[in-house]
Amino acid sequence: MDNSKILIILVHPNSNASVVNKRWLEELNKSPEKYIIHDLYKAYPDEKIDIEAEQKRIEQYDKIVFQFPMYWFSSPPLLKKWLDEVLVYGWAFGSKSGYKVAGKKIALAISLGADDEDYQANGKYKYSLAELLRPFELTFEYIKSDYHVFFSQFGADMQVSVDWMEKSVSRYMSYLEKL
């Protein structure tokens, strides 16, 4: 097990065209001694997940961050497929399970195009980001992992300045250091 590194599971269908996720990846790649990046869409362009390889990967790390853009008020579809296929009965949960993810620190790092005001009870989307992410929270609690409050960056669809982007990177790196 590698307790010193954080596994970043990137779930972005087109990270090269991304503004925020692409910049976050550039920063993460500067510290390979701290972060291991696993890009699900590059690893599985056909979406045929190697379940055993994914389970072995998860078992190697104590800290895991799922990094993705908000898609239709949830994650990109490959993450849902990954959760369904990798976190299975007998491995991640169940009476005969080893609860292989139990105690592992799990977090989400999410980029959103809209402003944070849109994700309020009185905002455009009527719900907070925390409310929309409850299924993830419950999933990770169900498998007895140590779910941490998510990291979010709103406003990715706006005209972002270099200063705005660097503040986002700084906030994200600080979040990861505290995980």
Short mmCIF file of N, CA and C in Angstrom, two decimals, residues 7-16 18 20-22 24-26 28-29 36-44 54 64-69 76 78-79 82 109 111 172:
data_model
loop_
_atom_site.label_atom_id
_atom_site.label_comp_id
_atom_site.label_asym_id
_atom_site.label_seq_id
_atom_site.Cartn_x
_atom_site.Cartn_y
_atom_site.Cartn_z
N LEU A 7 -4.23 8.93 -4.95
CA LEU A 7 -4.68 8.48 -6.25
C LEU A 7 -5.77 9.43 -6.73
N ILE A 8 -5.53 10.06 -7.85
CA ILE A 8 -6.51 10.95 -8.48
C ILE A 8 -7.12 10.17 -9.63
N ILE A 9 -8.41 9.88 -9.51
CA ILE A 9 -9.11 9.19 -10.60
C ILE A 9 -9.83 10.27 -11.40
N LEU A 10 -9.28 10.57 -12.56
CA LEU A 10 -9.84 11.59 -13.44
C LEU A 10 -10.95 10.95 -14.28
N VAL A 11 -12.10 11.61 -14.27
CA VAL A 11 -13.22 11.11 -15.06
C VAL A 11 -13.74 12.28 -15.90
N HIS A 12 -13.05 12.54 -16.99
CA HIS A 12 -13.41 13.65 -17.89
C HIS A 12 -13.34 13.13 -19.32
N PRO A 13 -14.48 13.16 -20.03
CA PRO A 13 -14.50 12.61 -21.40
C PRO A 13 -13.56 13.32 -22.38
N ASN A 14 -13.20 14.56 -22.08
CA ASN A 14 -12.33 15.30 -22.98
C ASN A 14 -11.47 16.28 -22.19
N SER A 15 -10.57 15.75 -21.39
CA SER A 15 -9.76 16.59 -20.51
C SER A 15 -8.86 17.56 -21.27
N ASN A 16 -8.48 17.20 -22.50
CA ASN A 16 -7.64 18.11 -23.29
C ASN A 16 -8.35 19.40 -23.66
N SER A 18 -10.68 20.72 -21.71
CA SER A 18 -11.11 21.32 -20.46
C SER A 18 -10.28 22.56 -20.14
N VAL A 20 -10.50 24.02 -16.62
CA VAL A 20 -10.13 23.82 -15.22
C VAL A 20 -9.43 22.48 -15.00
N ASN A 21 -10.03 21.39 -15.42
CA ASN A 21 -9.42 20.08 -15.18
C ASN A 21 -8.06 19.93 -15.85
N LYS A 22 -7.92 20.48 -17.02
CA LYS A 22 -6.63 20.42 -17.72
C LYS A 22 -5.55 21.13 -16.91
N TRP A 24 -5.65 21.78 -13.64
CA TRP A 24 -5.41 21.02 -12.41
C TRP A 24 -4.46 19.85 -12.68
N LEU A 25 -4.66 19.16 -13.80
CA LEU A 25 -3.80 18.03 -14.15
C LEU A 25 -2.35 18.47 -14.37
N GLU A 26 -2.18 19.61 -15.03
CA GLU A 26 -0.82 20.13 -15.23
C GLU A 26 -0.12 20.30 -13.90
N LEU A 28 -0.94 18.82 -10.95
CA LEU A 28 -0.75 17.52 -10.32
C LEU A 28 0.45 16.78 -10.91
N ASN A 29 0.63 16.88 -12.21
CA ASN A 29 1.74 16.19 -12.88
C ASN A 29 3.10 16.73 -12.48
N ILE A 36 -0.78 10.22 -8.08
CA ILE A 36 -0.86 9.26 -9.18
C ILE A 36 -2.17 9.55 -9.89
N ILE A 37 -2.11 9.81 -11.18
CA ILE A 37 -3.32 10.14 -11.95
C ILE A 37 -3.73 8.94 -12.78
N HIS A 38 -4.99 8.59 -12.63
CA HIS A 38 -5.56 7.47 -13.39
C HIS A 38 -6.75 8.03 -14.17
N ASP A 39 -6.60 8.17 -15.47
CA ASP A 39 -7.62 8.76 -16.34
C ASP A 39 -8.52 7.65 -16.87
N LEU A 40 -9.74 7.58 -16.36
CA LEU A 40 -10.64 6.49 -16.75
C LEU A 40 -10.99 6.50 -18.22
N TYR A 41 -11.22 7.67 -18.80
CA TYR A 41 -11.60 7.71 -20.22
C TYR A 41 -10.44 7.33 -21.13
N LYS A 42 -9.21 7.61 -20.71
CA LYS A 42 -8.06 7.17 -21.51
C LYS A 42 -7.79 5.69 -21.30
N ALA A 43 -7.99 5.21 -20.07
CA ALA A 43 -7.76 3.80 -19.78
C ALA A 43 -8.81 2.90 -20.43
N TYR A 44 -10.04 3.41 -20.52
CA TYR A 44 -11.14 2.60 -21.04
C TYR A 44 -11.94 3.36 -22.10
N GLU A 54 -8.88 -2.47 -11.40
CA GLU A 54 -9.35 -1.30 -10.66
C GLU A 54 -9.41 -1.58 -9.16
N ILE A 64 -8.03 8.68 -2.00
CA ILE A 64 -8.50 8.60 -3.39
C ILE A 64 -9.41 9.79 -3.66
N VAL A 65 -9.14 10.49 -4.75
CA VAL A 65 -9.95 11.64 -5.15
C VAL A 65 -10.49 11.37 -6.55
N PHE A 66 -11.81 11.51 -6.68
CA PHE A 66 -12.45 11.41 -7.99
C PHE A 66 -12.60 12.84 -8.51
N GLN A 67 -11.91 13.14 -9.59
CA GLN A 67 -11.91 14.48 -10.18
C GLN A 67 -12.72 14.45 -11.47
N PHE A 68 -13.74 15.31 -11.54
CA PHE A 68 -14.60 15.32 -12.73
C PHE A 68 -15.38 16.62 -12.85
N PRO A 69 -15.85 16.91 -14.07
CA PRO A 69 -16.75 18.05 -14.26
C PRO A 69 -18.19 17.62 -13.95
N PRO A 76 -19.81 12.43 -15.06
CA PRO A 76 -19.81 11.81 -16.39
C PRO A 76 -20.20 10.33 -16.25
N LEU A 78 -19.12 7.46 -17.19
CA LEU A 78 -18.14 6.40 -16.90
C LEU A 78 -17.91 6.25 -15.40
N LEU A 79 -18.06 7.31 -14.64
CA LEU A 79 -17.89 7.18 -13.19
C LEU A 79 -19.01 6.34 -12.59
N TRP A 82 -18.24 2.85 -13.40
CA TRP A 82 -17.12 2.40 -12.58
C TRP A 82 -17.61 2.04 -11.18
N ALA A 109 -13.48 16.06 -6.40
CA ALA A 109 -13.03 17.38 -6.85
C ALA A 109 -13.80 17.67 -8.13
N SER A 111 -15.51 20.38 -11.03
CA SER A 111 -15.57 21.67 -11.71
C SER A 111 -16.99 21.85 -12.24
N TYR A 172 -7.11 24.07 -4.85
CA TYR A 172 -7.18 22.61 -5.04
C TYR A 172 -5.97 21.93 -4.40
#
